Structures are given as C-alpha cells and as structure tokens.
Amino acid sequence: MSKTIQAVRGMNDCLPSETNIWQMVESVLRRVASNYGFAEIRMPIVESTALFKRSIGEVTDIVEKEMYTFDDRNGDSLTLRPEGTAPCVRAANQNGLLYNQEQRLWYMGPMFRHERPQKGRYRQFHQFGLEAFGIATPDIDAEVISLTARLWKELGINEHVTLELNSLGSNEERAEYRDALVAFLTEREEQLDEDSKRRMLTNPLRVLDSKNPAVQEALVGAPRLSDYFGEESKEHFAQVCRRLDSLGIEYELNDKLVRGLDYYNRTVFEWVTSSLGAQGTICAGGRYDGLVEQLGGKSTPGFGFALGIERLVLMLTSLEKVNNVRPQVDAYFIMLGDSVELSAYQLAEQWRDAVPDCRLQNHCGGGNMKKQMKRADKSGAQVAIILGENELQEQKVTIKYLRGQNEQESLAFDQVPNLLEKLI
Ligand code: HAM
C-alpha cells in the first residue's frame, strides 16, 4: 500500500462534527455586521508581496518570517494573504470605492502565517474582518468596538472576554516618543534580551509588549507615549472612552498594547480571554488613517478589526456554548419495505417543497427497522418519520421522537410539514 499523504502542518480540516458550529458562528458574524450597515467584500487569497511589505511593515514578525511567499510562473512575487486589511484597502482603492465616499465593508476567509502551530495558532486560519473607511471622528471607533461587544453577547461569551484599549497617537507624536524610548532603552541595553535589542533598533515600540519579565523590569520608569500626545489625539481618545462608557462597555487601558502591524495610529484595541491558554487574543484592530494613502490611494481614514474564527470556535466549545447549535439533520425518514419506497421519496420531495429550510434526510441502502433507527439516531435528527406498508395504506406516518420525552404519534401525510416547520 502506498503511504498516505497528510495535510500540511498547521493547516486543518474542518470536519462535519465542527462545521455546524462554524456555520452558527459565521451566521452571527454576518448578521451582526449587516445590522450595523456593513456590506461584504471578497478579495483574492493571493496578492502581490509588495502589498503586505508596504502596509504591515518590513520589520514586523509577519513580513520578516511568517509570509508564504513564492514566485509564480511569470516570476512575479506573490504572497498568500497573512491578513485582510491591506487586501481590502487595495480592492477598495482599485475599484473606486473610496472616491469621496464612506465605505463599511466586511470579509471572511482563510489567512496564512508560517507561525509555530499550537492550540489556537495555525498556519492557515480564518478571520472575520471589518473595515470602515472615510470617517476620521471617534464615533466610528466606538461604533465598531460596540459591534464587537454585541458579537460576544450574541455568542454568549461576553463574560469571558476583556477589552483592552490604548491610543498610539499620531505618526509625528509616535516618532518623537520613539526617540525618547530608544534613549531610555539604550541606557538599559544590557538588561534587554536579543529580540528586544534588535527591536530597539528596528521597531522600538514592540519592546513594550515583550513577554520577557526581565525586559518588563527594565521598562519600569520608561517614558509614556500618552505624554507625547497633542490636544487632538488626547481628545480623540477621550471621546472614544466616553462613548464606550455611555454604552456600558467596560475596558482596561493598556499602554503596552502596540499591535504587531505597523499601520495603526490613535485607537487600538484587543479582546482577550483567559479560557484559551497562550493564544488569548480573539479579536484585534484599530485606526489606520495613513494606510490608504501609503498604498497609493487618496488620503482616507480607516478603522477596523479582525477576529480569529478558530479561536472563537475553540472558546465556544470549551465553554460548552454549542448546545443550541442546530444539528445537520432535523428529521430522518425511515422506509420499511420495497413497496413503500417510491411513495416515500415522492412524499419527501413534497415536504421539501413545503418546508424548504427543513433538513430532511431519507434513509438509503435498505435494511430493517433496527438498522434504520440506528442511522436515524446517529444522524442527530430530532425525529424519525416512519413509513411502512400499513402506514401507507392509511396515508399516515409514525413519528418517533429521538430526543426528549415525547410519545410516539401517528400523523397524516399532510400534517408532516407542520411538524417539520416546528423542528427548524
Ligand atoms: P491580527 O492581530 O494580526 O490583526 O489578527 C487578528 C486576529 O486573528 C487575532 O486576534 C487572532 O484572533 C487571529 N489570528 C492571528 N493569527 C492567527 C493564527 N496564526 N492562528 C489563529 N488565529 C490567528 C490583523 O490581522 C489586522 N488585519 C486586524 C485589523 C483589521 N486591523 C484593522 N482592521
């Protein structure tokens, strides 16, 4: 026998036992996004490598070591998208969506990063992302954050997540701060680890979110970014906080929150949970007023976020919030005896016409009652609809409830759609 071929490390299959949870999550994401006036956009999975280098930043972990980059047959350098914001900006620009207008867009799909796989961290993972273009005022920051808060409420996990909030100020304020931070770090260079020493030269703000306790120790007394804010940045952030307060959305201010992508300015945020172990960030985003212009468009402010669907699904499963997920099959149709089969299939088609949303699975492959009941039970259906020769003569079916305590009953053929309707 030849050797079986395995999936690529860090790239997972999503099996039928999980896809119904994914579908439930995706339908909540879609519905809430449209509740807030966002429309779907779909971008290609592959983009020019330059798009990500120019937006995420040359000296970020993603661009330096995590991208799946290859030359195609023409010799063009292409990259499997590691995130959706840059492709969304590219698509909006290219298709004239940003020309003197606001846009509220969302997208969902696979992203690729060559990270070390572990629980909640994969090389192919799925994001739901949302971007609002053309609005510079803090109202949209709070509106988008409140949309994320609604997602957790609807998914039943709001008590298990915390919102962390920070402001990165403007590019100029950050540049001034960077100089002060580098001067501070240079004096303590011997206390830094190799990674932080390297970052100090390339991307000093990232030293702030080092996980190394020794580095955190060295940072005590470091200058604070907020001390470099001018009036506008201060007021913008205060407005975001005020709006979140008035909506009753709690947050923790975290001045170490700097994000791993370079395009942010002003408001940044992350939703974190302690129920996932090391990969506790389920959703992250912020403002990126310079990105559209940086990618060749007309200066247009932006605000958005992305969440990791795998992390949400893991969280829902570990918190046992998946009991109300609809099973793949609502009703299983058992047919006993060759003489009833043709009628059974005709009836099933009539019922599907009458109740298009019902998931009705016909038994195929014959067999006795025991075998068919076993299949019915395994299908996850709530009821088994049974048609035998006696039933056919009486134009009735027998309904057996597979979950709960309901007694078996007999139903006329034309009453079955009512029952199916109730199962949805
Ligand atoms: P990000 O922080 O790189 O931001 O990713 C957003 C979310 O994607 C993370 O919080 C996490 O839930 C999920 N995620 C990231 N990497 C992995 C992975 N290797 N495995 C599983 N899940 C992962 C962005 O991507 C920005 N584009 C967000 C944004 C949109 N900012 C403004 N608009």
Short mmCIF file of C-alpha atoms and ligand atoms in Angstrom, two decimals:
data_model
loop_
_atom_site.label_atom_id
_atom_site.label_comp_id
_atom_site.label_asym_id
_atom_site.label_seq_id
_atom_site.Cartn_x
_atom_site.Cartn_y
_atom_site.Cartn_z
CA MET A 1 0.00 0.00 0.00
CA SER A 2 1.36 3.45 -0.77
CA LYS A 3 1.99 5.94 2.01
CA THR A 4 -0.94 8.26 2.78
CA ILE A 5 -0.42 11.96 2.22
CA GLN A 6 -1.06 14.15 5.24
CA ALA A 7 -2.32 17.73 5.43
CA VAL A 8 0.32 20.45 5.63
CA ARG A 9 1.37 21.11 9.25
CA GLY A 10 -0.72 23.86 10.85
CA MET A 11 -3.44 23.61 8.18
CA ASN A 12 -6.51 21.83 9.42
CA ASP A 13 -9.53 20.10 8.00
CA CYS A 14 -12.82 21.25 9.42
CA LEU A 15 -14.90 18.13 9.87
CA PRO A 16 -18.70 17.78 9.71
CA SER A 17 -18.84 17.47 13.50
CA GLU A 18 -17.45 21.03 13.67
CA THR A 19 -18.84 22.68 10.56
CA ASN A 20 -22.23 23.24 12.15
CA ILE A 21 -20.55 25.27 14.92
CA TRP A 22 -18.63 27.24 12.28
CA GLN A 23 -21.85 27.88 10.36
CA MET A 24 -23.58 29.11 13.51
CA VAL A 25 -20.66 31.46 14.29
CA GLU A 26 -20.45 32.68 10.68
CA SER A 27 -24.16 33.40 10.54
CA VAL A 28 -23.98 35.51 13.73
CA LEU A 29 -20.96 37.41 12.31
CA ARG A 30 -22.72 38.09 9.01
CA ARG A 31 -25.95 39.15 10.63
CA VAL A 32 -24.38 41.49 13.17
CA ALA A 33 -22.16 43.09 10.50
CA SER A 34 -25.19 43.82 8.37
CA ASN A 35 -27.13 45.04 11.42
CA TYR A 36 -24.54 47.84 11.61
CA GLY A 37 -24.67 48.66 7.90
CA PHE A 38 -21.57 46.78 6.71
CA ALA A 39 -21.53 45.03 3.31
CA GLU A 40 -19.48 42.02 2.31
CA ILE A 41 -16.40 42.25 0.09
CA ARG A 42 -14.47 39.22 -1.19
CA MET A 43 -10.82 39.54 -2.10
CA PRO A 44 -8.39 37.03 -3.65
CA ILE A 45 -6.33 34.85 -1.34
CA VAL A 46 -3.13 35.68 -3.22
CA GLU A 47 -1.79 39.23 -3.60
CA SER A 48 1.44 40.90 -4.68
CA THR A 49 4.09 40.54 -2.00
CA ALA A 50 4.71 44.29 -2.14
CA LEU A 51 1.21 44.96 -0.80
CA PHE A 52 2.00 43.36 2.56
CA LYS A 53 5.54 44.68 2.79
CA ARG A 54 4.34 48.22 2.26
CA SER A 55 1.40 48.03 4.69
CA ILE A 56 2.21 45.65 7.54
CA GLY A 57 5.80 46.91 7.65
CA GLU A 58 9.17 45.45 6.58
CA VAL A 59 10.34 44.90 10.17
CA THR A 60 7.37 43.07 11.62
CA ASP A 61 7.25 39.37 12.53
CA ILE A 62 4.66 38.76 9.82
CA VAL A 63 6.72 40.19 6.96
CA GLU A 64 10.13 39.10 8.26
CA LYS A 65 9.36 35.48 8.96
CA GLU A 66 5.77 34.40 8.55
CA MET A 67 4.66 35.01 4.98
CA TYR A 68 4.07 32.27 2.42
CA THR A 69 5.80 33.97 -0.48
CA PHE A 70 6.63 32.43 -3.85
CA ASP A 71 7.39 33.40 -7.42
CA ASP A 72 4.68 32.42 -9.87
CA ARG A 73 5.43 31.19 -13.38
CA ASN A 74 5.91 34.75 -14.62
CA GLY A 75 8.48 35.43 -11.93
CA ASP A 76 6.13 37.78 -10.01
CA SER A 77 6.48 37.62 -6.23
CA LEU A 78 3.12 36.62 -4.73
CA THR A 79 2.06 36.02 -1.13
CA LEU A 80 -0.78 34.07 0.45
CA ARG A 81 -2.53 36.80 2.40
CA PRO A 82 -1.48 36.89 6.08
CA GLU A 83 -4.30 39.32 6.92
CA GLY A 84 -7.21 41.10 5.25
CA THR A 85 -6.83 44.83 5.88
CA ALA A 86 -4.21 45.51 3.19
CA PRO A 87 -6.10 43.45 0.54
CA CYS A 88 -9.33 45.22 1.50
CA VAL A 89 -7.67 48.64 1.08
CA ARG A 90 -6.18 47.51 -2.23
CA ALA A 91 -9.55 46.28 -3.51
CA ALA A 92 -11.43 49.36 -2.32
CA ASN A 93 -8.85 51.65 -3.95
CA GLN A 94 -8.64 49.75 -7.18
CA ASN A 95 -12.41 49.63 -7.62
CA GLY A 96 -13.01 53.28 -6.81
CA LEU A 97 -14.95 52.53 -3.63
CA LEU A 98 -13.15 55.18 -1.65
CA TYR A 99 -13.58 58.08 -4.01
CA ASN A 100 -15.23 60.80 -1.89
CA GLN A 101 -17.32 58.30 -0.04
CA GLU A 102 -17.58 56.30 3.11
CA GLN A 103 -17.44 52.53 2.96
CA ARG A 104 -18.30 49.95 5.57
CA LEU A 105 -17.03 46.55 4.50
CA TRP A 106 -16.56 43.08 5.99
CA TYR A 107 -14.83 39.93 4.77
CA MET A 108 -14.27 36.41 5.95
CA GLY A 109 -11.89 33.70 4.86
CA PRO A 110 -8.55 31.95 5.22
CA MET A 111 -5.30 33.75 6.07
CA PHE A 112 -1.80 32.25 6.15
CA ARG A 113 1.11 32.78 8.53
CA HIS A 114 4.08 30.48 8.97
CA GLU A 115 3.99 30.52 12.78
CA ARG A 116 4.78 27.67 15.15
CA PRO A 117 1.48 25.79 15.39
CA GLN A 118 -0.12 25.30 18.79
CA LYS A 119 -3.63 25.38 20.24
CA GLY A 120 -5.33 28.46 18.77
CA ARG A 121 -2.42 29.24 16.43
CA TYR A 122 -2.34 27.77 12.95
CA ARG A 123 -0.64 28.35 9.61
CA GLN A 124 -3.93 28.50 7.78
CA PHE A 125 -6.54 30.18 9.97
CA HIS A 126 -9.75 32.05 9.30
CA GLN A 127 -10.54 35.64 10.05
CA PHE A 128 -13.71 37.64 10.03
CA GLY A 129 -12.65 41.25 9.46
CA LEU A 130 -14.43 44.53 9.11
CA GLU A 131 -13.18 47.91 7.88
CA ALA A 132 -14.82 51.36 7.94
CA PHE A 133 -13.33 53.91 5.54
CA GLY A 134 -13.69 57.66 5.28
CA ILE A 135 -14.61 58.53 8.89
CA ALA A 136 -11.97 60.34 10.95
CA THR A 137 -14.14 61.00 14.00
CA PRO A 138 -14.09 58.86 17.17
CA ASP A 139 -17.76 57.90 16.80
CA ILE A 140 -16.86 55.15 14.32
CA ASP A 141 -14.15 53.79 16.67
CA ALA A 142 -16.78 53.33 19.39
CA GLU A 143 -19.40 52.08 16.93
CA VAL A 144 -17.09 49.32 15.63
CA ILE A 145 -15.98 48.36 19.14
CA SER A 146 -19.63 48.19 20.23
CA LEU A 147 -20.29 45.88 17.26
CA THR A 148 -17.61 43.52 18.60
CA ALA A 149 -19.16 43.69 22.08
CA ARG A 150 -22.50 42.68 20.56
CA LEU A 151 -20.87 39.66 18.91
CA TRP A 152 -19.76 38.31 22.28
CA LYS A 153 -23.19 38.95 23.74
CA GLU A 154 -24.91 37.10 20.91
CA LEU A 155 -22.48 34.21 21.13
CA GLY A 156 -22.92 34.03 24.91
CA ILE A 157 -19.25 34.64 25.78
CA ASN A 158 -19.38 38.27 26.93
CA GLU A 159 -18.50 37.29 30.48
CA HIS A 160 -15.33 35.56 29.35
CA VAL A 161 -13.67 38.35 27.36
CA THR A 162 -11.98 41.61 28.32
CA LEU A 163 -11.48 44.67 26.17
CA GLU A 164 -8.03 46.25 26.24
CA LEU A 165 -7.72 49.72 24.84
CA ASN A 166 -4.88 52.09 24.00
CA SER A 167 -4.05 55.03 21.80
CA LEU A 168 -0.90 55.19 19.67
CA GLY A 169 -1.31 58.90 18.90
CA SER A 170 -0.33 60.35 15.55
CA ASN A 171 2.70 59.33 13.48
CA GLU A 172 4.54 62.51 14.47
CA GLU A 173 3.80 62.03 18.18
CA ARG A 174 4.93 58.44 17.95
CA ALA A 175 8.17 59.43 16.17
CA GLU A 176 9.00 61.87 18.96
CA TYR A 177 8.18 59.24 21.58
CA ARG A 178 10.25 56.63 19.75
CA ASP A 179 13.36 58.80 20.12
CA ALA A 180 12.75 59.19 23.85
CA LEU A 181 12.10 55.46 24.27
CA VAL A 182 15.25 54.49 22.35
CA ALA A 183 17.32 56.85 24.54
CA PHE A 184 15.80 55.19 27.65
CA LEU A 185 16.36 51.66 26.34
CA THR A 186 19.92 52.39 25.24
CA GLU A 187 20.82 53.19 28.85
CA ARG A 188 19.46 49.77 29.89
CA GLU A 189 20.60 47.77 26.91
CA GLU A 190 22.37 45.11 28.99
CA GLN A 191 19.02 44.22 30.64
CA LEU A 192 17.34 43.51 27.28
CA ASP A 193 17.17 40.14 25.58
CA GLU A 194 18.41 39.65 22.00
CA ASP A 195 14.96 40.07 20.49
CA SER A 196 14.36 43.36 22.31
CA LYS A 197 17.83 44.65 21.40
CA ARG A 198 17.02 44.00 17.77
CA ARG A 199 13.58 45.57 18.09
CA MET A 200 15.05 48.61 19.81
CA LEU A 201 16.79 49.40 16.54
CA THR A 202 14.04 48.42 14.14
CA ASN A 203 10.67 48.83 15.88
CA PRO A 204 11.25 50.07 19.44
CA LEU A 205 7.57 50.24 20.47
CA ARG A 206 7.38 46.46 20.13
CA VAL A 207 9.83 46.18 23.05
CA LEU A 208 6.93 47.39 25.22
CA ASP A 209 4.91 44.23 24.65
CA SER A 210 7.81 41.81 25.27
CA LYS A 211 6.65 38.81 27.29
CA ASN A 212 10.07 38.51 29.00
CA PRO A 213 9.81 39.54 32.71
CA ALA A 214 13.41 40.81 32.70
CA VAL A 215 12.59 43.16 29.81
CA GLN A 216 9.40 44.28 31.56
CA GLU A 217 11.54 45.01 34.65
CA ALA A 218 13.88 47.13 32.54
CA LEU A 219 10.89 49.09 31.26
CA VAL A 220 9.89 50.39 34.71
CA GLY A 221 10.01 54.17 34.57
CA ALA A 222 10.10 54.25 30.75
CA PRO A 223 8.62 57.34 29.08
CA ARG A 224 4.92 57.04 28.27
CA LEU A 225 3.54 57.53 24.81
CA SER A 226 0.50 59.41 26.09
CA ASP A 227 2.79 62.13 27.49
CA TYR A 228 3.66 62.97 23.88
CA PHE A 229 0.06 63.40 22.70
CA GLY A 230 -1.17 66.74 21.43
CA GLU A 231 -4.69 68.05 22.08
CA GLU A 232 -6.27 66.30 19.09
CA SER A 233 -5.03 62.84 19.96
CA LYS A 234 -5.97 63.31 23.61
CA GLU A 235 -9.47 64.48 22.72
CA HIS A 236 -9.98 61.69 20.17
CA PHE A 237 -9.15 59.02 22.73
CA ALA A 238 -11.19 60.69 25.46
CA GLN A 239 -14.20 60.72 23.11
CA VAL A 240 -13.82 57.01 22.34
CA CYS A 241 -13.67 56.23 26.09
CA ARG A 242 -16.64 58.49 26.83
CA ARG A 243 -18.74 56.79 24.18
CA LEU A 244 -17.84 53.31 25.39
CA ASP A 245 -18.66 54.39 28.96
CA SER A 246 -22.06 55.64 27.90
CA LEU A 247 -22.78 52.32 26.17
CA GLY A 248 -21.75 50.42 29.30
CA ILE A 249 -18.83 48.71 27.51
CA GLU A 250 -16.10 48.06 30.02
CA TYR A 251 -12.43 48.26 29.05
CA GLU A 252 -8.97 48.23 30.56
CA LEU A 253 -6.49 50.86 29.48
CA ASN A 254 -3.26 49.13 28.49
CA ASP A 255 -0.46 51.44 27.42
CA LYS A 256 1.69 48.44 26.44
CA LEU A 257 -0.76 47.48 23.70
CA VAL A 258 1.09 48.40 20.49
CA ARG A 259 -0.05 45.74 17.93
CA GLY A 260 2.19 43.73 15.65
CA LEU A 261 1.35 45.52 12.41
CA ASP A 262 2.78 48.95 11.59
CA TYR A 263 -0.21 50.69 10.06
CA TYR A 264 -2.04 51.79 13.21
CA ASN A 265 -2.42 55.24 14.70
CA ARG A 266 -4.59 56.51 17.57
CA THR A 267 -7.13 53.96 18.89
CA VAL A 268 -6.05 50.31 19.10
CA PHE A 269 -7.86 47.52 20.91
CA GLU A 270 -7.82 43.80 21.62
CA TRP A 271 -10.38 41.45 23.11
CA VAL A 272 -8.63 38.83 25.22
CA THR A 273 -9.75 35.75 27.10
CA SER A 274 -8.12 33.58 29.71
CA SER A 275 -10.00 30.49 28.53
CA LEU A 276 -7.71 29.69 25.56
CA GLY A 277 -4.27 29.41 27.14
CA ALA A 278 -1.40 31.25 25.46
CA GLN A 279 -3.33 32.35 22.36
CA GLY A 280 -5.79 34.51 24.26
CA THR A 281 -6.44 37.29 21.75
CA ILE A 282 -9.64 36.57 19.91
CA CYS A 283 -10.11 39.90 18.17
CA ALA A 284 -7.92 42.92 17.49
CA GLY A 285 -7.88 46.11 15.50
CA GLY A 286 -7.77 49.86 15.47
CA ARG A 287 -7.41 53.01 13.43
CA TYR A 288 -5.15 53.29 10.39
CA ASP A 289 -5.52 56.76 8.89
CA GLY A 290 -2.35 56.63 6.79
CA LEU A 291 -2.72 53.24 5.14
CA VAL A 292 -4.90 54.08 2.15
CA GLU A 293 -2.51 56.83 1.08
CA GLN A 294 0.50 54.64 1.80
CA LEU A 295 -0.94 52.11 -0.66
CA GLY A 296 -1.35 54.74 -3.36
CA GLY A 297 -4.90 55.94 -2.71
CA LYS A 298 -6.24 59.36 -1.76
CA SER A 299 -5.79 60.09 1.95
CA THR A 300 -8.71 58.27 3.65
CA PRO A 301 -9.07 57.39 7.33
CA GLY A 302 -9.82 53.80 8.30
CA PHE A 303 -10.88 51.82 11.33
CA GLY A 304 -11.37 48.06 11.63
CA PHE A 305 -10.65 44.77 13.31
CA ALA A 306 -10.31 41.07 12.63
CA LEU A 307 -11.16 38.09 14.77
CA GLY A 308 -9.87 34.53 14.63
CA ILE A 309 -12.73 32.14 13.93
CA GLU A 310 -10.80 29.05 15.15
CA ARG A 311 -10.23 30.78 18.49
CA LEU A 312 -13.92 31.64 18.77
CA VAL A 313 -14.95 28.07 17.95
CA LEU A 314 -12.44 26.70 20.49
CA MET A 315 -13.77 29.06 23.09
CA LEU A 316 -17.42 28.24 22.42
CA THR A 317 -16.64 24.55 22.59
CA SER A 318 -14.62 24.73 25.81
CA LEU A 319 -17.30 26.88 27.45
CA GLU A 320 -19.97 24.45 26.23
CA LYS A 321 -21.82 27.18 24.38
CA VAL A 322 -22.58 24.91 21.46
CA ASN A 323 -25.60 23.04 22.82
CA ASN A 324 -28.03 25.14 20.84
CA VAL A 325 -26.20 24.62 17.56
CA ARG A 326 -28.61 23.15 15.03
CA PRO A 327 -27.84 19.52 14.11
CA GLN A 328 -27.05 18.65 10.48
CA VAL A 329 -30.35 16.75 10.18
CA ASP A 330 -33.75 17.70 11.63
CA ALA A 331 -35.77 14.66 10.59
CA TYR A 332 -34.78 11.20 9.37
CA PHE A 333 -37.14 9.34 7.06
CA ILE A 334 -37.31 5.58 7.67
CA MET A 335 -39.00 3.48 5.00
CA LEU A 336 -39.80 -0.18 5.55
CA GLY A 337 -40.35 -2.50 2.61
CA ASP A 338 -39.69 -2.19 -1.11
CA SER A 339 -43.32 -1.40 -1.83
CA VAL A 340 -43.28 1.90 0.09
CA GLU A 341 -40.01 3.29 -1.18
CA LEU A 342 -41.23 5.07 -4.31
CA SER A 343 -44.07 6.72 -2.38
CA ALA A 344 -41.68 7.67 0.40
CA TYR A 345 -39.36 9.52 -1.97
CA GLN A 346 -42.32 11.34 -3.55
CA LEU A 347 -43.58 12.37 -0.12
CA ALA A 348 -40.14 13.60 0.92
CA GLU A 349 -39.98 15.83 -2.18
CA GLN A 350 -43.44 17.27 -1.38
CA TRP A 351 -42.40 18.01 2.19
CA ARG A 352 -39.17 19.65 1.00
CA ASP A 353 -41.27 21.84 -1.33
CA ALA A 354 -43.48 22.79 1.60
CA VAL A 355 -40.70 23.44 4.14
CA PRO A 356 -37.57 24.46 2.19
CA ASP A 357 -35.48 25.15 5.29
CA CYS A 358 -36.03 21.75 6.83
CA ARG A 359 -33.17 19.27 6.84
CA LEU A 360 -34.85 16.01 5.97
CA GLN A 361 -32.64 13.01 5.35
CA ASN A 362 -34.08 9.99 3.52
CA HIS A 363 -32.74 6.63 4.55
CA CYS A 364 -30.85 4.99 1.67
CA GLY A 365 -29.50 1.49 1.42
CA GLY A 366 -32.44 -0.54 2.77
CA GLY A 367 -32.36 -2.65 5.93
CA ASN A 368 -34.70 -3.48 8.75
CA MET A 369 -36.20 -1.16 11.36
CA LYS A 370 -33.33 -1.66 13.80
CA LYS A 371 -30.67 -0.71 11.28
CA GLN A 372 -32.62 2.33 10.07
CA MET A 373 -33.35 3.53 13.62
CA LYS A 374 -29.67 3.30 14.45
CA ARG A 375 -28.85 5.53 11.48
CA ALA A 376 -31.63 7.93 12.45
CA ASP A 377 -30.21 8.25 15.94
CA LYS A 378 -26.67 8.76 14.68
CA SER A 379 -27.80 11.47 12.26
CA GLY A 380 -28.59 13.76 15.19
CA ALA A 381 -32.18 14.22 13.97
CA GLN A 382 -34.86 15.16 16.45
CA VAL A 383 -37.47 12.86 14.95
CA ALA A 384 -37.71 9.72 12.87
CA ILE A 385 -40.56 9.66 10.36
CA ILE A 386 -41.54 6.05 9.69
CA LEU A 387 -43.42 4.77 6.67
CA GLY A 388 -44.34 1.07 6.47
CA GLU A 389 -46.96 -0.77 4.43
CA ASN A 390 -49.74 -0.26 7.00
CA GLU A 391 -48.97 3.44 7.28
CA LEU A 392 -49.01 3.83 3.50
CA GLN A 393 -52.45 2.26 3.31
CA GLU A 394 -53.73 4.66 5.95
CA GLN A 395 -51.92 7.64 4.37
CA LYS A 396 -50.14 8.26 7.66
CA VAL A 397 -46.63 8.10 9.08
CA THR A 398 -45.43 7.21 12.56
CA ILE A 399 -43.35 9.87 14.32
CA LYS A 400 -40.79 8.73 16.83
CA TYR A 401 -39.16 11.46 18.91
CA LEU A 402 -35.46 10.69 19.23
CA ARG A 403 -34.61 13.34 21.85
CA GLY A 404 -36.74 14.28 24.86
CA GLN A 405 -39.77 12.56 26.29
CA ASN A 406 -42.50 12.97 23.64
CA GLU A 407 -44.64 9.88 22.98
CA GLN A 408 -44.64 8.27 19.56
CA GLU A 409 -47.56 9.50 17.41
CA SER A 410 -49.33 8.95 14.13
CA LEU A 411 -49.60 11.84 11.64
CA ALA A 412 -51.50 12.21 8.35
CA PHE A 413 -49.18 12.88 5.39
CA ASP A 414 -50.43 16.45 5.00
CA GLN A 415 -49.70 17.20 8.67
CA VAL A 416 -46.00 16.38 8.34
CA PRO A 417 -45.00 19.86 7.02
CA ASN A 418 -46.40 21.40 10.23
CA LEU A 419 -44.21 19.13 12.29
CA LEU A 420 -41.13 19.86 10.13
CA GLU A 421 -41.77 23.58 10.44
CA LYS A 422 -41.59 23.25 14.24
CA LEU A 423 -38.23 21.45 14.10
CA ILE A 424 -36.37 24.31 12.39
P1 HAM B 1 -4.03 40.46 13.93
O1 HAM B 1 -3.92 40.91 15.36
O2 HAM B 1 -2.77 40.10 13.27
O3 HAM B 1 -4.72 41.68 13.18
O4 HAM B 1 -5.04 39.27 13.79
C1 HAM B 1 -6.38 39.37 14.23
C2 HAM B 1 -6.83 38.08 14.89
O5 HAM B 1 -6.64 36.97 14.02
C3 HAM B 1 -6.07 37.71 16.14
O6 HAM B 1 -6.55 38.41 17.26
C4 HAM B 1 -6.37 36.23 16.25
O7 HAM B 1 -7.65 36.01 16.83
C5 HAM B 1 -6.41 35.80 14.79
N1 HAM B 1 -5.13 35.19 14.41
C6 HAM B 1 -3.99 35.80 14.05
N2 HAM B 1 -3.01 34.91 13.76
C7 HAM B 1 -3.54 33.69 13.95
C8 HAM B 1 -3.05 32.34 13.81
N3 HAM B 1 -1.81 32.09 13.39
N4 HAM B 1 -3.90 31.32 14.10
C9 HAM B 1 -5.16 31.55 14.50
N5 HAM B 1 -5.69 32.80 14.64
C10 HAM B 1 -4.90 33.85 14.37
C11 HAM B 1 -4.97 41.69 11.85
O8 HAM B 1 -4.88 40.75 11.12
C12 HAM B 1 -5.50 43.04 11.36
N6 HAM B 1 -5.71 42.95 9.91
C13 HAM B 1 -6.77 43.42 12.09
C14 HAM B 1 -7.35 44.71 11.63
C15 HAM B 1 -8.36 44.86 10.73
N7 HAM B 1 -6.97 45.91 11.98
C16 HAM B 1 -7.70 46.83 11.35
N8 HAM B 1 -8.55 46.19 10.59
#
